Every structure is written in C-alpha cells, then in structure tokens.
XYZ file of C-alpha atoms in Angstrom:
676
model
C -4.784 -27.275 -12.953
C -6.147 -26.171 -9.547
C -4.910 -28.707 -6.976
C -4.062 -28.856 -3.276
C -2.205 -31.055 -0.831
C -4.023 -31.275 2.508
C -1.764 -32.631 5.236
C -2.937 -34.601 8.259
C -1.176 -35.116 11.574
C -2.926 -37.702 13.731
C -6.662 -36.981 13.494
C -6.374 -33.305 12.486
C -5.813 -31.754 9.092
C -3.193 -29.127 9.824
C -1.802 -27.689 6.594
C -2.846 -26.831 3.042
C -0.395 -26.408 0.158
C -1.497 -25.099 -3.199
C 0.180 -26.712 -6.223
C 1.139 -24.455 -9.126
C 1.510 -25.643 -12.702
C 4.997 -25.063 -14.020
C 6.558 -25.399 -10.558
C 7.834 -28.635 -9.085
C 6.852 -29.164 -5.443
C 9.165 -31.346 -3.374
C 8.411 -33.299 -0.184
C 11.021 -34.307 2.365
C 12.858 -33.689 5.623
C 14.957 -30.705 4.418
C 13.598 -27.257 5.283
C 13.854 -26.164 1.635
C 11.031 -28.491 0.538
C 7.528 -27.260 -0.278
C 6.172 -29.820 2.202
C 8.488 -30.414 5.175
C 8.126 -33.679 7.101
C 9.749 -33.664 10.550
C 10.515 -37.360 10.698
C 13.859 -39.159 10.418
C 12.214 -41.845 8.286
C 11.709 -39.297 5.525
C 14.599 -38.632 3.168
C 15.950 -35.093 2.795
C 14.235 -34.826 -0.620
C 11.816 -37.740 -0.565
C 9.412 -37.185 -3.487
C 8.211 -34.531 -5.918
C 4.988 -33.486 -7.688
C 4.851 -31.806 -11.079
C 2.268 -30.958 -13.747
C 2.716 -32.843 -17.016
C 0.390 -33.630 -19.927
C -2.557 -32.078 -18.148
C -2.167 -34.237 -15.016
C -0.367 -33.948 -11.677
C 2.325 -36.608 -11.333
C 3.940 -38.029 -8.171
C 7.535 -39.272 -8.390
C 9.423 -41.034 -5.595
C 13.067 -39.808 -5.658
C 14.630 -43.148 -4.704
C 13.873 -42.464 -1.038
C 15.265 -44.664 1.696
C 11.916 -45.873 3.103
C 9.727 -45.447 0.045
C 6.392 -43.728 -0.605
C 2.940 -45.262 -0.103
C 0.059 -44.280 -2.380
C -3.377 -45.374 -1.158
C -1.581 -47.876 1.087
C 0.528 -49.426 -1.689
C 4.247 -48.811 -2.382
C 4.854 -46.777 -5.527
C 7.869 -46.528 -7.795
C 8.536 -44.341 -10.795
C 5.879 -41.826 -11.888
C 2.209 -41.983 -10.908
C -0.577 -39.738 -12.255
C -2.583 -38.569 -9.256
C -6.359 -38.615 -9.032
C -8.520 -36.589 -6.627
C -8.760 -38.128 -3.129
C -5.474 -40.059 -3.588
C -3.690 -40.413 -0.242
C 0.085 -40.155 -0.116
C 1.859 -41.464 2.982
C 5.487 -40.663 3.806
C 6.705 -41.738 7.263
C 3.924 -40.627 9.684
C 2.556 -37.939 7.366
C -0.704 -38.424 5.423
C -1.170 -36.130 2.411
C -4.473 -35.921 0.562
C -4.459 -34.765 -3.096
C -7.670 -32.857 -3.969
C -9.055 -30.436 -6.550
C -11.840 -29.148 -4.296
C -11.104 -28.222 -0.684
C -14.672 -28.913 0.434
C -14.177 -32.588 -0.412
C -10.977 -32.913 1.582
C -12.465 -33.532 5.037
C -14.356 -36.684 6.010
C -17.074 -36.307 8.617
C -15.030 -38.009 11.330
C -11.973 -35.771 10.893
C -11.678 -32.338 12.526
C -10.480 -29.525 10.277
C -8.685 -26.660 12.053
C -9.971 -23.916 9.763
C -7.860 -21.087 11.148
C -4.626 -23.041 10.788
C -5.489 -24.269 7.304
C -6.296 -20.774 6.099
C -3.086 -19.438 7.572
C -0.995 -21.972 5.647
C -3.098 -21.557 2.529
C -2.424 -17.805 2.550
C 1.317 -18.432 2.446
C 0.955 -20.411 -0.785
C -1.614 -18.263 -2.601
C -1.399 -14.851 -4.187
C -3.691 -12.114 -2.904
C -5.891 -12.066 -6.001
C -6.952 -15.703 -5.627
C -7.030 -15.908 -1.871
C -10.589 -14.639 -1.281
C -12.257 -17.380 -3.313
C -10.055 -20.064 -1.794
C -10.712 -18.850 1.726
C -14.454 -18.766 1.061
C -14.313 -22.347 -0.263
C -12.642 -23.531 2.903
C -14.904 -21.489 5.140
C -17.968 -23.105 3.552
C -16.864 -26.442 4.955
C -18.444 -25.399 8.266
C -21.690 -24.227 6.648
C -23.039 -22.440 9.723
C -24.637 -19.012 9.609
C -23.722 -16.261 12.042
C -26.190 -14.539 14.337
C -26.519 -11.104 15.908
C -27.445 -10.422 19.511
C -28.797 -7.151 20.855
C -27.882 -5.739 24.243
C -29.431 -2.645 25.822
C -26.613 -1.592 28.142
C -23.931 0.993 27.393
C -21.120 -1.576 27.580
C -22.729 -4.689 26.262
C -19.678 -6.946 25.949
C -16.096 -7.255 27.083
C -13.460 -9.463 25.496
C -9.980 -10.298 26.761
C -9.058 -12.749 23.991
C -10.748 -13.440 20.682
C -12.047 -16.907 19.884
C -11.584 -16.384 16.162
C -7.881 -17.166 16.458
C -8.241 -19.928 19.053
C -8.008 -23.438 17.615
C -9.872 -25.040 20.532
C -12.646 -22.439 21.079
C -13.535 -21.176 17.612
C -17.181 -19.998 17.836
C -19.912 -21.045 15.480
C -21.138 -18.867 12.666
C -17.815 -17.295 11.763
C -17.008 -18.796 8.374
C -17.062 -15.487 6.525
C -15.263 -13.776 9.397
C -12.460 -16.338 9.276
C -12.059 -15.841 5.543
C -11.936 -12.051 5.988
C -9.456 -12.321 8.847
C -7.176 -14.536 6.824
C -7.264 -12.067 3.947
C -6.361 -9.289 6.357
C -3.571 -11.359 7.940
C -2.156 -12.160 4.517
C -2.194 -8.516 3.457
C -0.765 -7.328 6.800
C 2.190 -9.672 6.354
C 3.078 -7.892 3.103
C 3.198 -4.399 4.627
C 6.549 -2.787 5.346
C 5.561 0.267 7.379
C 3.073 1.356 10.050
C 0.952 3.344 7.596
C 0.451 0.307 5.372
C -0.460 -1.855 8.368
C -2.963 0.748 9.568
C -4.637 1.189 6.169
C -4.943 -2.584 5.702
C -6.461 -3.047 9.160
C -8.977 -0.224 8.707
C -10.053 -1.464 5.277
C -10.523 -4.924 6.802
C -12.677 -3.503 9.597
C -14.996 -1.854 7.054
C -15.224 -5.104 5.069
C -15.900 -7.308 8.090
C -18.066 -5.094 10.332
C -20.832 -2.500 10.121
C -18.499 0.350 11.147
C -18.347 3.546 9.097
C -15.447 5.188 10.969
C -12.279 3.598 12.361
C -8.776 4.489 13.477
C -5.536 2.868 14.679
C -3.800 4.483 17.659
C -0.278 3.462 18.743
C 1.970 4.245 21.696
C 5.729 4.927 21.289
C 7.848 1.772 20.904
C 10.294 2.808 23.613
C 7.562 3.252 26.235
C 8.527 1.067 29.205
C 5.303 1.410 31.215
C 1.688 0.598 30.399
C 0.518 3.316 27.975
C -2.124 5.822 29.053
C -4.723 7.600 26.944
C -2.259 10.471 26.479
C 0.412 8.127 25.087
C -1.588 6.670 22.185
C -1.763 8.742 19.008
C -3.746 8.277 15.813
C -1.582 6.684 13.121
C -4.343 6.515 10.504
C -8.121 6.927 10.315
C -10.790 6.326 7.694
C -14.502 6.950 7.314
C -17.268 5.667 5.048
C -20.380 7.840 4.595
C -19.388 10.296 7.315
C -17.282 13.381 6.705
C -14.901 13.274 9.653
C -13.420 10.920 12.227
C -13.904 11.885 15.889
C -11.303 10.621 18.296
C -12.362 8.222 21.026
C -12.913 9.635 24.465
C -10.240 9.568 27.141
C -12.497 7.538 29.441
C -13.027 4.810 26.845
C -9.307 4.642 26.029
C -8.348 4.306 29.687
C -11.036 1.665 30.235
C -9.523 -0.568 27.537
C -5.883 0.167 28.428
C -6.363 -0.586 32.112
C -8.501 -3.699 31.737
C -6.801 -5.097 28.621
C -10.241 -6.027 27.269
C -12.101 -4.921 24.172
C -15.415 -3.220 24.850
C -18.615 -2.751 22.874
C -20.970 0.114 23.695
C -24.411 0.583 22.129
C -27.425 2.876 22.496
C -25.126 5.729 23.493
C -27.012 8.556 25.177
C -26.207 12.149 26.025
C -24.767 11.204 29.403
C -22.480 8.509 28.033
C -18.775 8.920 28.707
C -18.101 6.856 25.580
C -19.887 9.130 23.128
C -17.814 10.780 20.413
C -19.022 14.314 19.724
C -18.477 16.766 16.908
C -17.507 20.431 17.231
C -21.096 21.356 18.109
C -21.279 18.788 20.876
C -23.566 16.495 18.932
C -23.134 12.731 19.430
C -21.491 11.251 16.344
C -21.875 7.542 17.129
C -24.639 5.209 18.249
C -22.443 2.148 18.863
C -18.719 1.931 19.438
C -15.945 -0.658 19.776
C -12.479 -0.176 21.208
C -10.001 -3.095 21.177
C -6.401 -3.371 22.389
C -3.501 -4.000 20.010
C -1.010 -6.323 21.685
C 2.211 -8.112 21.091
C 4.397 -9.987 23.577
C 1.485 -9.635 26.027
C 1.922 -5.865 26.083
C -0.662 -3.336 24.908
C 0.925 -1.103 22.271
C -2.155 0.594 20.832
C -5.896 0.644 20.242
C -8.325 -0.041 17.409
C -11.298 2.326 17.536
C -14.415 1.834 15.389
C -17.948 3.212 15.591
C -21.192 3.388 13.678
C -23.119 6.618 13.145
C -26.216 4.900 11.783
C -28.870 4.315 14.383
C -30.562 1.589 12.398
C -27.381 -0.477 12.152
C -25.513 -1.088 15.403
C -22.248 -2.893 15.997
C -22.694 -6.439 17.304
C -20.782 -8.906 19.512
C -19.571 -10.590 16.308
C -18.130 -7.237 15.243
C -16.408 -7.049 18.637
C -14.891 -10.501 18.063
C -13.765 -9.511 14.601
C -12.110 -6.216 15.595
C -10.406 -7.849 18.551
C -8.970 -10.487 16.196
C -7.861 -7.755 13.769
C -6.133 -6.036 16.695
C -4.179 -9.189 17.532
C -3.169 -9.568 13.880
C -2.062 -5.935 13.779
C 0.039 -6.613 16.879
C 1.746 -9.543 15.152
C 2.354 -7.435 12.041
C 3.866 -4.650 14.162
C 6.029 -7.200 15.945
C 7.299 -8.591 12.632
C 7.919 -5.055 11.368
C 9.772 -4.182 14.560
C 11.966 -7.276 14.301
C 12.613 -6.614 10.628
C 13.675 -3.069 11.449
C 15.922 -4.388 14.230
C 17.513 -6.891 11.849
C 18.081 -4.180 9.242
C 19.557 -1.938 11.919
C 21.750 -4.756 13.259
C 22.898 -5.608 9.743
C 23.689 -1.979 9.046
C 25.507 -1.688 12.350
C 27.466 -4.877 11.664
C 28.519 -3.595 8.258
C 29.492 -0.289 9.830
C 31.492 -2.083 12.524
C 33.265 -4.210 9.922
C 34.176 -1.128 7.906
C 35.261 0.659 11.066
C 37.318 -2.371 12.098
C 39.004 -2.489 8.717
C 39.820 1.217 8.950
C 41.062 0.694 12.475
C 43.227 -2.199 11.355
C 44.905 0.056 8.831
C 45.253 3.049 11.170
C 46.324 1.169 14.294
C 48.452 -1.405 12.517
C 49.620 0.538 9.464
C 48.636 -2.411 7.287
C 49.303 -0.864 3.907
C 48.571 -2.839 0.769
C 46.006 -4.160 -1.673
C 47.486 -7.550 -2.535
C 45.355 -10.703 -2.257
C 47.868 -12.104 0.244
C 47.374 -9.131 2.589
C 43.598 -9.222 2.084
C 43.650 -12.823 3.318
C 45.565 -11.732 6.417
C 42.989 -8.988 7.072
C 40.145 -11.479 6.744
C 41.900 -13.827 9.179
C 42.256 -10.944 11.650
C 38.588 -9.952 11.346
C 37.530 -13.549 12.052
C 40.007 -14.188 14.869
C 39.810 -10.837 16.683
C 36.347 -11.115 18.362
C 37.105 -14.501 19.957
C 39.165 -15.388 23.042
C 41.240 -17.952 21.152
C 45.038 -17.968 21.339
C 46.586 -16.765 18.082
C 49.888 -17.946 16.585
C 51.372 -15.515 14.046
C 54.027 -16.991 11.764
C 56.201 -15.234 9.258
C 59.722 -14.204 8.394
C 61.562 -11.567 10.352
C 60.481 -8.056 9.438
C 57.050 -8.849 7.951
C 55.179 -6.994 10.711
C 54.035 -9.709 13.099
C 53.687 -7.233 15.955
C 51.456 -5.017 13.820
C 49.251 -8.033 13.094
C 49.063 -8.752 16.834
C 48.038 -5.142 17.509
C 45.362 -5.436 14.840
C 43.950 -8.548 16.539
C 43.959 -6.744 19.898
C 42.297 -3.559 18.645
C 39.677 -5.604 16.825
C 38.760 -7.574 19.947
C 36.494 -6.794 22.929
C 39.731 -6.207 24.903
C 40.755 -3.220 22.790
C 40.266 -0.766 25.665
C 42.588 -2.768 27.914
C 46.380 -3.063 27.856
C 48.393 -4.484 24.959
C 51.712 -5.773 26.328
C 54.528 -7.000 24.093
C 57.592 -9.046 25.131
C 60.452 -10.321 22.959
C 61.413 -13.751 24.254
C 64.684 -13.796 22.293
C 66.045 -10.655 23.968
C 66.245 -12.075 27.510
C 68.009 -14.890 29.306
C 66.021 -17.711 30.871
C 65.957 -16.228 34.387
C 65.175 -12.706 33.198
C 62.438 -13.979 30.868
C 60.710 -15.782 33.738
C 60.929 -12.624 35.850
C 59.526 -10.512 33.004
C 56.625 -12.892 32.488
C 55.606 -13.620 36.062
C 57.260 -10.830 38.079
C 59.374 -11.159 41.230
C 59.335 -10.193 44.871
C 61.901 -8.002 46.545
C 65.042 -10.038 47.322
C 64.085 -12.925 45.029
C 67.563 -12.787 43.466
C 70.581 -10.529 43.387
C 69.528 -7.147 42.099
C 65.832 -7.596 42.951
C 65.576 -4.471 45.073
C 61.811 -4.141 44.850
C 58.713 -6.020 43.805
C 58.104 -6.114 40.059
C 54.807 -6.836 38.309
C 55.178 -9.350 35.486
C 53.778 -9.021 31.971
C 50.925 -11.403 32.751
C 49.698 -9.141 35.544
C 50.278 -5.998 33.490
C 48.169 -7.445 30.647
C 45.274 -8.566 32.882
C 41.960 -8.303 30.930
C 44.035 -7.325 27.887
C 46.390 -8.990 25.418
C 49.933 -10.311 25.876
C 52.002 -10.629 22.708
C 55.064 -12.902 22.965
C 57.416 -12.312 20.046
C 59.940 -14.958 18.991
C 58.323 -17.524 21.264
C 60.381 -20.229 19.593
C 63.404 -18.926 21.541
C 61.793 -19.578 24.959
C 63.689 -22.152 27.030
C 62.116 -25.498 27.879
C 61.950 -24.689 31.600
C 60.033 -21.438 31.022
C 57.834 -23.189 28.452
C 56.575 -25.610 31.133
C 55.523 -22.839 33.524
C 54.144 -20.748 30.684
C 51.971 -23.665 29.500
C 50.481 -24.095 32.966
C 49.473 -20.428 33.125
C 48.161 -20.581 29.574
C 45.866 -23.418 30.621
C 44.230 -21.092 33.152
C 46.154 -21.992 36.305
C 47.384 -19.410 38.774
C 51.068 -18.541 39.151
C 53.405 -17.025 41.715
C 55.989 -14.293 41.368
C 59.600 -15.375 41.693
C 60.394 -15.505 45.399
C 56.719 -15.203 46.352
C 54.046 -17.545 47.688
C 50.869 -15.657 46.745
C 48.770 -17.222 43.973
C 47.885 -14.798 41.203
C 45.148 -15.335 38.632
C 44.833 -13.294 35.469
C 42.581 -13.123 32.428
C 44.927 -12.629 29.492
C 44.625 -13.383 25.797
C 47.954 -14.613 24.445
C 49.202 -13.904 20.936
C 52.448 -15.671 20.044
C 54.694 -14.853 17.095
C 57.692 -16.619 15.625
C 59.810 -16.796 12.485
C 60.836 -20.374 13.233
C 59.161 -23.537 12.033
C 57.812 -24.764 15.369
C 56.959 -28.175 13.960
C 60.644 -28.755 13.182
C 61.532 -27.406 16.623
C 59.104 -29.897 18.180
C 60.606 -32.736 16.128
C 64.104 -31.704 17.236
C 63.075 -31.588 20.904
C 63.596 -27.829 21.195
C 59.944 -26.915 21.742
C 57.305 -28.621 23.860
C 54.757 -30.541 21.838
C 51.880 -29.778 24.226
C 52.696 -26.050 24.207
C 52.782 -26.036 20.404
C 49.276 -27.494 20.187
C 48.035 -25.077 22.878
C 49.389 -22.081 20.954
C 48.346 -23.199 17.490
C 44.595 -22.616 17.980
C 44.229 -19.897 15.349
C 47.163 -19.483 12.985
C 47.776 -16.367 10.909
C 50.492 -16.764 8.290
C 51.990 -13.408 7.266
C 53.428 -13.504 3.724
C 56.906 -12.069 3.048
C 57.145 -8.837 1.082
C 58.416 -10.607 -2.045
C 55.071 -12.471 -2.144
C 53.234 -9.096 -2.134
C 54.662 -7.277 -5.185
C 51.474 -5.211 -5.530
C 52.173 -3.592 -2.151
C 55.817 -2.604 -2.635
C 55.162 0.704 -4.397
C 52.405 1.637 -1.926
C 54.768 1.003 0.978
C 57.537 2.977 -0.730
C 55.383 6.088 -0.963
C 53.956 5.559 2.532
C 57.406 5.500 4.135
C 58.606 8.340 1.912
C 55.722 10.550 3.082
C 56.325 9.591 6.690
C 60.067 10.357 6.740
C 59.670 13.403 4.513
C 57.310 14.829 7.111
C 59.720 13.983 9.943
C 62.824 15.377 8.264
C 61.303 18.281 6.374
C 63.015 17.199 3.126
C 61.256 18.219 -0.085
C 61.267 14.802 -1.751
C 58.688 14.486 -4.526
C 58.970 10.804 -5.408
C 61.018 8.076 -7.078
C 62.531 7.722 -10.513
C 61.194 4.934 -12.713
C 64.557 3.162 -12.416
C 64.371 3.263 -8.614
C 60.840 1.858 -8.642
C 61.879 -0.957 -10.986
C 64.925 -1.762 -8.844
C 62.874 -1.970 -5.668
C 60.177 -4.039 -7.397
C 62.617 -6.766 -8.507
C 64.572 -6.830 -5.238
C 63.942 -9.969 -3.122
C 63.659 -8.167 0.242
C 65.345 -10.613 2.632
C 64.578 -8.170 5.476
C 60.972 -7.651 4.333
C 59.085 -4.491 5.370
C 61.618 -3.592 8.073
C 64.346 -3.481 5.430
C 62.159 -1.446 3.045
C 61.432 1.058 5.804
C 65.113 1.506 6.625
C 66.114 1.810 2.955
C 63.521 4.513 2.319
C 64.483 6.374 5.504
C 68.146 6.369 4.472
C 67.239 7.488 0.939
C 65.110 10.386 2.229
C 67.889 11.550 4.578
C 70.776 11.224 2.098
C 69.034 11.959 -1.212
C 70.949 14.697 -3.068
C 67.995 15.838 -5.163
C 64.219 16.055 -4.892
C 63.737 12.619 -6.470
C 65.035 9.321 -5.080
C 67.152 7.495 -7.664
C 68.845 4.081 -7.799
C 72.073 5.564 -6.478
C 70.248 6.591 -3.289
C 69.214 3.024 -2.541
C 71.387 0.760 -0.443
C 70.374 -2.810 -1.266
C 72.066 -5.813 0.366
C 73.401 -9.030 -1.152
C 71.835 -11.220 1.515
C 69.732 -14.230 0.598
C 66.102 -14.570 1.531
C 65.137 -17.383 3.876
C 63.761 -19.343 0.914
C 66.949 -19.158 -1.145
C 68.710 -22.527 -1.275
C 71.728 -22.068 -3.478
C 73.885 -19.675 -1.546
C 76.190 -19.469 -4.566
C 74.773 -16.564 -6.578
C 75.396 -13.306 -4.695
C 74.080 -10.794 -7.189
C 73.651 -10.255 -10.878
C 77.020 -8.604 -11.347
C 78.931 -11.580 -9.876
C 76.800 -14.312 -11.449
C 78.549 -17.514 -12.524
C 76.647 -20.401 -14.086
C 76.447 -23.627 -12.029
C 74.905 -26.990 -12.650
C 72.006 -28.200 -10.523
C 74.290 -30.905 -9.142
C 76.774 -28.294 -7.907
C 74.018 -26.241 -6.324
C 72.541 -29.311 -4.602
C 75.957 -30.391 -3.284
C 76.612 -26.909 -1.908
C 73.213 -26.664 -0.234
C 73.384 -30.110 1.396
C 76.905 -29.356 2.701
C 75.803 -26.023 4.191
C 72.728 -27.590 5.796
C 74.779 -30.379 7.387
C 77.334 -27.893 8.705
C 74.578 -25.685 10.117
C 73.069 -28.593 12.073
C 76.507 -29.887 13.171
C 76.074 -32.876 10.893
C 72.910 -34.067 12.657
C 71.540 -36.067 9.730
C 67.992 -36.439 11.063
C 67.568 -32.684 11.504
C 69.213 -31.954 8.159
C 66.996 -34.459 6.343
C 63.915 -32.863 7.949
C 64.953 -29.376 6.813
C 65.850 -30.597 3.320
C 62.553 -32.432 3.058
C 64.062 -35.840 2.215
C 64.304 -39.205 3.919
C 67.365 -40.024 6.045
C 68.330 -42.804 3.638
C 68.146 -40.372 0.683
C 70.444 -37.951 2.518
C 72.944 -40.750 3.167
C 73.025 -41.596 -0.554
C 73.579 -37.936 -1.463
C 76.437 -37.622 1.068
C 78.099 -40.682 -0.425
C 77.455 -39.510 -3.988
C 78.921 -36.034 -3.443
C 81.714 -37.396 -1.195
C 80.836 -35.020 1.574
C 83.002 -35.328 4.683
C 82.357 -33.899 8.129
C 85.095 -31.398 8.977
C 87.384 -32.180 11.898
C 86.475 -30.326 15.060
C-alpha cells in the first residue's frame, strides 16, 4: 500500500505526496486538492487516485484538457504501476513505491524541499524511516574536522536549509532536521518548542547539555545578554546545566553569527564553570534564534567530555535548529495574534450589540429585529450611505443612531434633521447654513447641518418630502463636491456620512416625478428595512414592560404589570402608529391607571387603519358588517383614485395593476370622477 507521488517542475523534483489507502487523493487547480497545480489548463478537480483491489487507480474526472499517462491520453480508470508518469498541464507526477527509485541521474532532487513536503503528509511515527529513505538518495558520508583555536568556526547562515548550497555529507542531518521541523510545527507553546529543539540537538549532535534562551517579544531593540532568559534546559550524563557566559552571549548577539569554541582552557572567556570554579565544558556552541531577520534568542549547547568534541557539522546542525525554532516561534506568535484578534473581534461584536441596545433602545427578540441588527452590524463600519425605510413610528431614528454608534465616527457628532418640518428655503438654510443678511431675518451667520456634522453622521428624516430644487443641491454635496452658505461665496468641504430615512415608497415617487432618480440611486447604497410592530408580535410584550418600567420610574406610580386581558388586547391590536403609538398608550395608562395593574379599560386604542389595510370599510370589531370582495375592491379603487386626483397612471402603480386593467375596473364598477 505504500506509495508516493513525486512532482517535478522543469528539471527539479519539488514535492512529495504520500498516498494513504482508504483516502481519495485529488489533483487539480483548486486549493482544496491534495496536489494543487497552478495552471489554467488544469481543471478545478482534474483527476483522482484511490486504492482499490490491492492496486492504486488513476481516474480522470472528465477534465477539460485531459490527463496523459506515460505520454498517452487516458480515460476511465487505470491501475498504476511503479514509475508511471502522470502529466497534467505542465506538471509531471511520478508514481513510485520506493523513493530511492524516483530520481534519474540527470535530474536534481532538492532534498530539503522534498522532506519538508513529505513531513506535511506523514505522521510522526513513520516520518523517520521515510526521511532516511530519501536522505540515502545522496549516499555521501559526513566528515569531522578538528580546529585548535578557541573559536574555530563562525556561521551567519546555515547551508542545511539552503537549496542552492546544501553541503555534502548531511543526509542524516537533513533527516533529523526534518523530523525536528515536523515536531516543532505541532507545538503550541514555548515550552514545547524548547523541549523539541533540545531533544533534537541531543539526537543530532554530540552535546550533553543544551538550553534555549529567549528575549521578551515586545523588545524593540537588539537584545543584550541581560535580556535573554533560559526558557528550558536539558542535560545528558551531567547533573546540572551551567548558563553560557555573558561574553559568549554578547559575541553571538552582536555579530549575528553562530560560534563554535573547542579546547577551552582556564583563561577562556567562553568556559562555563560550576560553583567551585571548575570548567564544565570542553567544547561549546552558541547559535542565534531568528525570525523576520531579528535575533530573538539563543541556542546554547556544550560537551563536557574531552574525548568527544563538538564539530563544524554540529555547528551547522544547531544553527539550522535555531532557524527552525525561530520559524516555530513566529508561527506561534501569529497564531496567538490571530486568537487574540478573534477574541477581540468577538468582544467588539458583543459590545456593539450591547451598545446598539443601550444607545438605540432596540428592544426585542423577534427574527425580524434580529435581521435589522445584523444589517446594522454589517453596514455600520463602512462609509456607505444608508437608506432606512419603514412606516412612521417604527424607530428609524434609533436605527440611524445605532449605525452611527457602531461606526468609526461614533465619537463625532450625530446630527438629525426632519425634512418634512421645514419649507424649501428654510430646509436649504438648515442644510447648508447662511450668511448674515442672506434673507430677511438672517441677522447673523448660521452653520448648516452639513458643517455641524463634519467627520460625523447626518441623518435626514423624511427625505421623501425634500423639494426637487433642494434635492439637486443636496445630490451635488453628497457626491463629494463643496458647497456655499446661502448668501456666501466661500467654498466649504465636509466629510459627512449621510443616513436617509423615509416612510414613502421612493420608487413610486421617482416614477411620479416627485423624487430625483439619480438621488434615489445615490441614497440607496445600503438599505435597511425596518419592520412594522405588527410584524414583530414577539416583541410587543417586551416593549410593553420596557415602557411601563420607564414611565413608572418617571412618575413614581406603583404599577406592577398588566392583566392577561390587557396583554391579549395589545397583542391582537394592529398598531397603525407602531412603537410610537405603543409608547404613548403605555405612558397614558401608567399616568391614568386607577389601580396597581393596567387593565383593558386603561388602554386607549384607535380605530385607524394600518398603512397596509386596503378595505377602509371595517372600522372595528364592534361595528363590523360583512361585505363582498367586489364591494371592498370597488371601495378601495375609488378611494385610491380620489387620493391621486384621478391620475390613473399613479393609481394603477399604487394598486399594482396595469393601466388597462384599471380602466376595465372603472367601467365595471361605474366609477365617476366627482365634479370639482
């Protein structure tokens, strides 16, 4: 069952994938494949390999450009044999059972890269044998050199991890390093990384004492010998670890090079000594631990056996371990940052939701309100213009405040203006300001809402009531152009996020020529539709108690709650005035309630229709009279025509029928326009 795919790019074998029986391995352009081919000629899922009937089988998955096997196109299933060559686009894939047979003499095998990829596809228990198999492809023995000086070698970068400069005689070292790298990648804390590195040093060198020293992560300058502290240490055959000398630490930290010292004498500044002053090491290695080209720690190893000294190969090995430790620490640091960022994001989302409820008094648990909250959370962080639509009294201003307080502008001003409350000239003055003497009554300069909301949010309520002339100037400012105060000639630029709100159907207003089409599209970037209270029955009782508590606290009345009859009456009521009406009804009931419990008799409910009612005939249950659908339709069409002054196009648009259909209904019901 043991099988591998060895992948070639150009003249170099660059990747090894281990196949596992019982698991299907796919090949293709998508990143989810076992073998990813970065070529547009490959299909997203091009082919697959699976183990069946004791053989590995290749199956082309109806790919666009096909799969070549040993140079010939293949269709259907094919049982692979060792040394079969699969070609997909520009990728050559060799199927082998023995890694040593995978590389022809004229092809260069990048051992370090292959082992790295092999480690990702192999469990730790099997990796040693596999790494040794691949290492034996080189078949070159290592050698040991002796040097008499105190510092015999210096190393700035290891060759063991360099694809172009890998030294000879390092087959076993490469296998050991890959085992260490694989195990380091599975560690989730500094202690685990340190223990793995130290165990690897004992396996790959002649050291019998070693330690990992790290500097603080938040250190901004190059660490000194006083900054690095021992994270973990281990010994083999010696009772105690002796910390490296300050001189040796500073030598490595300042130069950025690993050093090897041998034949250490009494006068050596590198000698580690015990409590009695006796030298505890005969040869010593100290290597930097780096990531992002910064030294973050040291690896210290020494031998206390005079007959066995540390060698230049040991220096290479420990330096390579140090670089791997640096990568592991970097991955751990990034993982911790991601966890922290994720935790912070979750905290910010929860805080934003709490803020939405506290700042906006968004009370309720209904799915409709949850959707509104989700829309706010998504829209708030952006700079996009928001259009809030909903019936009168649903709380559009509260939604606008929630968007503002959830945005980066929350510390700046939130300015609100009701466009329906002002005439055309006054609205323009309120928006853009005016200079002294601009018109009769302009006794001093006035700052407009756009200037007052600079860097903040401007909420325009009932924007559907804005006149066409003001709409044109408003659109220009909304597009980022400067404006002038009324009666002034100074250009003013502001950075304002606009939130518009309306209870009108702006699309109908555009069709009727009462609202600019270009302004509608500029406003309708992000739309938040606020449901009426009758569409949120789950929230009615929560809002009842919320307003009762609020007004009970304000008035000092000792109201304890509602009777069951009052709750039922409020639940079935249609709420034409929405939350505003509920608030006023509860306030009146708290003020005028004659007992400690609010009953039906304390509620003052209206007979008004909701905006979605179409009959207009049934006032309330007590005055109900049965009518046919034909009578109701006749009444509704007549009222709609009268409302639009018998403009048939507008009436047909509101009724949702064609103009010709409306004409037939007028003729059928004998409707006549009243004399004016």
